């Protein structure tokens, strides 16, 4: 039987495009809450995982939207979001004149504003809702949703959104969710790079990094990056800071610290891995 075989769906169907690290967690929570999930995913391995969680697969975003009241987009980069929305078999080609499209990806705010207008022209509501707190929060259903859009649209998606988000905050019109996420991310990476560099100062004075971290966790220097250091991989740091740079350029903002952070974000992931392997880390430092 084809993996795309149609199943009888009598429950409300929620669409999800992109069954990656976050998307799979979203599928799990949606299915557990009693929703039917229609999914589009390109990678065979991720398709198998989505099926195992109870989703059904469709061959295109348009096919997902044809049977879903709400569609969540959970992919990594702006070009993927653009293809999902504007592509030959994308959401805008579905023929729908109702429903809600939600972008959970971290994107350029201006792209969200443009897509919002395109969907509105077809009678479709649109929200940018980037999500924060990482994969462990996705697994636990305790993500933070930062919402850009109208309250009426948010009300329509809250029953499904709340299955994987424990905190949902409306930040203003379309695009403001992404602005909030960008600021969140730059503060996260600012603290993360600060921890990489301050470790070198402490190391120069032969200090025990693990003990120093324990003391700093009691101080005003405490941060989410420090608290969750064991989970900090810097995987998305470079991409996140590229978005921040685009925002700075758009408004001609000359912010020196953030420009330096953008450069450091390019090397932070490798630097963290090397220091950890050498036993020069804030956790399991080996000293």
Short mmCIF file of C-alpha atoms in Angstrom, two decimals:
data_model
loop_
_atom_site.label_atom_id
_atom_site.label_comp_id
_atom_site.label_asym_id
_atom_site.label_seq_id
_atom_site.Cartn_x
_atom_site.Cartn_y
_atom_site.Cartn_z
CA UNK A 1 0.00 0.00 0.00
CA UNK A 2 1.28 3.46 -0.84
CA UNK A 3 2.44 5.53 2.12
CA UNK A 4 0.27 8.28 0.66
CA UNK A 5 -2.89 6.17 0.87
CA UNK A 6 -5.89 8.17 2.00
CA UNK A 7 -7.13 7.46 5.51
CA UNK A 8 -10.57 8.26 6.82
CA UNK A 9 -10.21 11.34 9.00
CA UNK A 10 -13.26 12.18 11.06
CA UNK A 11 -11.43 14.41 13.59
CA UNK A 12 -10.28 17.97 12.94
CA UNK A 13 -7.24 17.77 10.72
CA UNK A 14 -4.16 19.90 11.34
CA UNK A 15 -1.51 20.19 8.64
CA UNK A 16 2.21 20.21 9.24
CA UNK A 17 4.90 20.90 6.64
CA UNK A 18 8.32 19.67 7.71
CA UNK A 19 8.79 16.69 10.02
CA UNK A 20 12.20 17.64 11.38
CA UNK A 21 13.31 17.86 15.00
CA UNK A 22 10.57 20.29 15.98
CA UNK A 23 7.92 19.08 13.55
CA UNK A 24 8.02 15.52 14.87
CA UNK A 25 7.47 16.77 18.40
CA UNK A 26 4.53 18.84 17.16
CA UNK A 27 3.02 15.78 15.46
CA UNK A 28 3.36 13.77 18.67
CA UNK A 29 1.54 16.34 20.79
CA UNK A 30 -1.17 16.99 18.20
CA UNK A 31 -1.93 13.29 17.78
CA UNK A 32 -1.91 12.72 21.54
CA UNK A 33 -4.43 15.56 21.91
CA UNK A 34 -6.80 13.88 19.46
CA UNK A 35 -6.10 15.80 16.27
CA UNK A 36 -5.58 14.12 12.92
CA UNK A 37 -2.33 15.27 11.32
CA UNK A 38 -1.71 15.61 7.60
CA UNK A 39 2.00 15.97 6.87
CA UNK A 40 4.26 16.81 3.95
CA UNK A 41 7.95 15.91 4.32
CA UNK A 42 10.61 15.22 1.69
CA UNK A 43 13.11 13.03 3.58
CA UNK A 44 12.30 9.31 3.65
CA UNK A 45 13.66 8.83 7.17
CA UNK A 46 11.52 11.65 8.53
CA UNK A 47 8.47 10.37 6.65
CA UNK A 48 8.85 7.05 8.42
CA UNK A 49 9.06 8.75 11.80
CA UNK A 50 6.02 10.91 11.07
CA UNK A 51 3.99 7.85 10.08
CA UNK A 52 5.06 6.06 13.25
CA UNK A 53 3.72 8.97 15.31
CA UNK A 54 0.32 8.72 13.64
CA UNK A 55 0.47 11.32 10.87
CA UNK A 56 -0.65 10.65 7.31
CA UNK A 57 1.56 11.77 4.43
CA UNK A 58 0.59 13.92 1.51
CA UNK A 59 2.68 14.65 -1.55
CA UNK A 60 2.54 18.46 -1.46
CA UNK A 61 1.74 21.41 0.79
CA UNK A 62 -1.34 22.09 -1.34
CA UNK A 63 -2.62 18.56 -0.69
CA UNK A 64 -2.09 19.05 3.05
CA UNK A 65 -3.98 22.36 3.05
CA UNK A 66 -6.85 20.87 1.06
CA UNK A 67 -7.85 18.81 4.11
CA UNK A 68 -6.57 20.92 7.02
CA UNK A 69 -8.15 23.78 8.95
CA UNK A 70 -4.75 25.00 10.15
CA UNK A 71 -1.34 24.39 8.57
CA UNK A 72 1.91 24.77 10.53
CA UNK A 73 5.18 25.30 8.67
CA UNK A 74 8.16 23.90 10.56
CA UNK A 75 11.23 24.10 8.31
CA UNK A 76 14.65 25.66 8.80
CA UNK A 77 15.16 28.43 6.28
CA UNK A 78 13.40 31.25 4.43
CA UNK A 79 13.82 29.71 0.93
CA UNK A 80 12.00 26.57 2.13
CA UNK A 81 9.15 28.67 3.54
CA UNK A 82 8.92 30.55 0.23
CA UNK A 83 8.76 27.31 -1.76
CA UNK A 84 6.12 25.85 0.56
CA UNK A 85 3.95 28.93 0.20
CA UNK A 86 4.60 30.12 -3.35
CA UNK A 87 5.80 26.97 -5.12
CA UNK A 88 4.00 25.13 -7.91
CA UNK A 89 2.15 22.90 -5.43
CA UNK A 90 2.44 25.33 -2.53
CA UNK A 91 -0.15 26.54 -0.08
CA UNK A 92 -1.11 29.55 -2.20
CA UNK A 93 -1.93 27.23 -5.11
CA UNK A 94 -4.28 25.06 -3.05
CA UNK A 95 -7.45 26.89 -4.07
CA UNK A 96 -8.43 27.42 -0.44
CA UNK A 97 -10.30 30.59 0.48
CA UNK A 98 -10.29 29.99 4.22
CA UNK A 99 -8.15 28.38 6.92
CA UNK A 100 -5.07 29.59 8.78
CA UNK A 101 -1.40 29.28 7.82
CA UNK A 102 1.15 29.48 10.64
CA UNK A 103 4.92 29.83 10.19
CA UNK A 104 6.77 28.34 13.16
CA UNK A 105 10.13 28.75 11.44
CA UNK A 106 12.49 31.57 12.40
CA UNK A 107 12.40 33.95 9.42
CA UNK A 108 12.92 37.49 8.19
CA UNK A 109 10.00 39.60 9.50
CA UNK A 110 9.58 41.27 6.09
CA UNK A 111 8.99 37.91 4.45
CA UNK A 112 6.19 37.28 6.92
CA UNK A 113 4.56 40.62 6.13
CA UNK A 114 4.71 39.90 2.40
CA UNK A 115 3.29 36.38 2.77
CA UNK A 116 0.58 37.63 5.10
CA UNK A 117 -0.65 40.01 2.40
CA UNK A 118 -0.59 37.26 -0.24
CA UNK A 119 -2.63 34.88 1.88
CA UNK A 120 -5.05 37.64 2.92
CA UNK A 121 -5.76 38.31 -0.77
CA UNK A 122 -7.11 34.75 -0.94
CA UNK A 123 -9.14 34.99 2.25
CA UNK A 124 -6.65 32.96 4.29
CA UNK A 125 -5.52 34.09 7.74
CA UNK A 126 -1.80 34.10 8.45
CA UNK A 127 0.30 34.13 11.62
CA UNK A 128 4.03 34.19 12.21
CA UNK A 129 4.59 32.18 15.37
CA UNK A 130 8.25 31.33 15.87
CA UNK A 131 8.74 29.04 18.84
CA UNK A 132 11.47 29.13 21.47
CA UNK A 133 13.10 27.10 24.28
CA UNK A 134 14.61 24.37 22.12
CA UNK A 135 14.08 20.74 21.29
CA UNK A 136 13.75 19.59 24.90
CA UNK A 137 10.83 21.98 25.37
CA UNK A 138 9.29 20.73 22.13
CA UNK A 139 9.49 17.18 23.49
CA UNK A 140 7.76 18.27 26.70
CA UNK A 141 5.16 20.50 25.03
CA UNK A 142 6.46 23.57 26.86
CA UNK A 143 7.54 25.80 23.98
CA UNK A 144 7.07 29.57 24.00
CA UNK A 145 5.02 30.91 21.06
CA UNK A 146 5.71 34.52 20.01
CA UNK A 147 2.80 35.53 17.81
CA UNK A 148 2.52 38.09 15.04
CA UNK A 149 -0.97 38.60 13.60
CA UNK A 150 -4.59 39.11 14.56
CA UNK A 151 -6.21 37.90 17.78
CA UNK A 152 -9.04 36.31 15.78
CA UNK A 153 -6.60 34.10 13.90
CA UNK A 154 -4.76 33.23 17.09
CA UNK A 155 -8.04 32.18 18.69
CA UNK A 156 -8.61 29.75 15.82
CA UNK A 157 -5.23 28.06 16.21
CA UNK A 158 -4.91 28.10 20.02
CA UNK A 159 -6.52 24.66 20.57
CA UNK A 160 -3.85 23.02 18.39
CA UNK A 161 -0.99 25.42 19.21
CA UNK A 162 -1.41 24.87 22.93
CA UNK A 163 -0.71 21.16 22.54
CA UNK A 164 3.00 21.93 22.14
CA UNK A 165 3.27 25.49 23.56
CA UNK A 166 2.74 26.20 27.25
CA UNK A 167 3.11 29.97 26.81
CA UNK A 168 1.48 31.90 23.95
CA UNK A 169 2.08 35.65 23.66
CA UNK A 170 0.60 37.96 21.02
CA UNK A 171 3.28 40.54 20.15
CA UNK A 172 1.45 42.64 17.57
CA UNK A 173 0.83 42.60 13.80
CA UNK A 174 2.32 40.08 11.37
CA UNK A 175 6.11 40.16 11.60
CA UNK A 176 6.31 41.07 15.27
CA UNK A 177 6.57 37.44 16.29
CA UNK A 178 9.75 37.17 14.22
CA UNK A 179 11.14 40.42 15.62
CA UNK A 180 10.62 39.04 19.13
CA UNK A 181 12.31 35.76 18.20
CA UNK A 182 15.26 37.56 16.62
CA UNK A 183 15.83 39.60 19.78
CA UNK A 184 15.48 36.46 21.90
CA UNK A 185 18.04 34.68 19.74
CA UNK A 186 20.59 37.48 19.66
CA UNK A 187 20.46 37.66 23.47
CA UNK A 188 20.89 33.89 23.69
CA UNK A 189 23.92 33.89 21.39
CA UNK A 190 25.36 36.98 23.03
CA UNK A 191 25.33 35.14 26.35
CA UNK A 192 26.61 31.96 24.72
CA UNK A 193 29.60 33.62 23.07
CA UNK A 194 30.24 35.49 26.31
CA UNK A 195 30.46 32.15 28.10
CA UNK A 196 32.93 30.81 25.55
CA UNK A 197 35.18 33.82 25.95
CA UNK A 198 34.86 34.28 29.71
CA UNK A 199 35.87 30.63 30.12
CA UNK A 200 39.23 31.54 28.61
CA UNK A 201 39.75 34.27 31.21
CA UNK A 202 38.89 31.86 34.03
CA UNK A 203 41.15 29.20 32.52
CA UNK A 204 44.06 31.65 32.45
CA UNK A 205 43.71 31.91 36.23
CA UNK A 206 43.48 28.10 36.65
CA UNK A 207 39.92 28.25 37.93
CA UNK A 208 37.62 25.22 38.06
CA UNK A 209 34.98 26.04 35.43
CA UNK A 210 32.30 23.79 36.85
CA UNK A 211 32.61 25.26 40.32
CA UNK A 212 32.76 28.78 38.90
CA UNK A 213 29.58 28.10 36.92
CA UNK A 214 27.83 26.86 40.09
CA UNK A 215 28.72 30.11 41.87
CA UNK A 216 27.74 32.28 38.88
CA UNK A 217 24.37 30.56 38.79
CA UNK A 218 23.75 32.27 42.16
CA UNK A 219 24.77 35.66 40.82
CA UNK A 220 23.52 38.42 38.52
CA UNK A 221 25.61 36.83 35.75
CA UNK A 222 23.19 33.91 35.56
CA UNK A 223 21.57 33.38 32.14
CA UNK A 224 19.50 30.83 30.25
CA UNK A 225 22.60 30.03 28.20
CA UNK A 226 24.54 29.25 31.37
CA UNK A 227 21.70 27.25 32.90
CA UNK A 228 21.19 25.15 29.75
CA UNK A 229 24.84 25.00 28.71
CA UNK A 230 24.79 21.22 28.32
CA UNK A 231 22.18 21.68 25.57
CA UNK A 232 23.80 24.67 23.84
CA UNK A 233 25.11 23.57 20.44
CA UNK A 234 25.15 26.90 18.53
CA UNK A 235 23.68 25.03 15.55
CA UNK A 236 21.45 27.93 14.50
CA UNK A 237 23.62 30.82 15.69
CA UNK A 238 24.97 31.83 12.27
CA UNK A 239 21.55 31.68 10.61
CA UNK A 240 19.90 33.63 13.43
CA UNK A 241 22.50 36.38 13.29
CA UNK A 242 22.12 36.65 9.51
CA UNK A 243 18.47 37.53 10.11
CA UNK A 244 19.49 40.10 12.72
CA UNK A 245 21.97 41.61 10.26
CA UNK A 246 19.23 41.89 7.63
CA UNK A 247 17.05 43.72 10.14
CA UNK A 248 19.90 46.08 11.03
CA UNK A 249 20.66 46.79 7.37
CA UNK A 250 17.00 47.46 6.58
CA UNK A 251 16.86 50.29 9.14
CA UNK A 252 20.49 51.42 8.71
CA UNK A 253 21.40 50.49 12.28
CA UNK A 254 25.14 50.55 13.01
CA UNK A 255 25.30 48.31 16.09
CA UNK A 256 28.92 47.37 16.67
CA UNK A 257 28.42 44.67 19.28
CA UNK A 258 25.90 42.82 17.13
CA UNK A 259 28.19 43.00 14.10
CA UNK A 260 30.95 41.36 16.13
CA UNK A 261 28.46 38.78 17.42
CA UNK A 262 27.48 37.99 13.84
CA UNK A 263 31.12 37.20 13.05
CA UNK A 264 31.61 35.14 16.21
CA UNK A 265 28.43 33.17 15.49
CA UNK A 266 30.16 31.69 12.45
CA UNK A 267 32.75 29.89 14.60
CA UNK A 268 31.00 29.37 17.94
CA UNK A 269 29.65 25.89 17.20
CA UNK A 270 33.06 24.47 16.33
CA UNK A 271 34.72 26.31 19.20
CA UNK A 272 32.28 24.85 21.72
CA UNK A 273 32.83 21.33 20.38
CA UNK A 274 36.62 21.68 20.52
CA UNK A 275 36.66 23.07 24.05
CA UNK A 276 34.31 20.34 25.27
CA UNK A 277 36.48 17.63 23.69
CA UNK A 278 39.53 19.15 25.41
CA UNK A 279 37.80 19.13 28.81
CA UNK A 280 37.73 22.94 28.90
CA UNK A 281 33.99 23.37 29.25
CA UNK A 282 31.63 24.82 31.83
CA UNK A 283 30.08 21.37 32.35
CA UNK A 284 32.12 18.16 32.60
CA UNK A 285 35.26 20.27 32.32
CA UNK A 286 37.48 17.41 33.42
CA UNK A 287 39.45 19.50 35.91
#
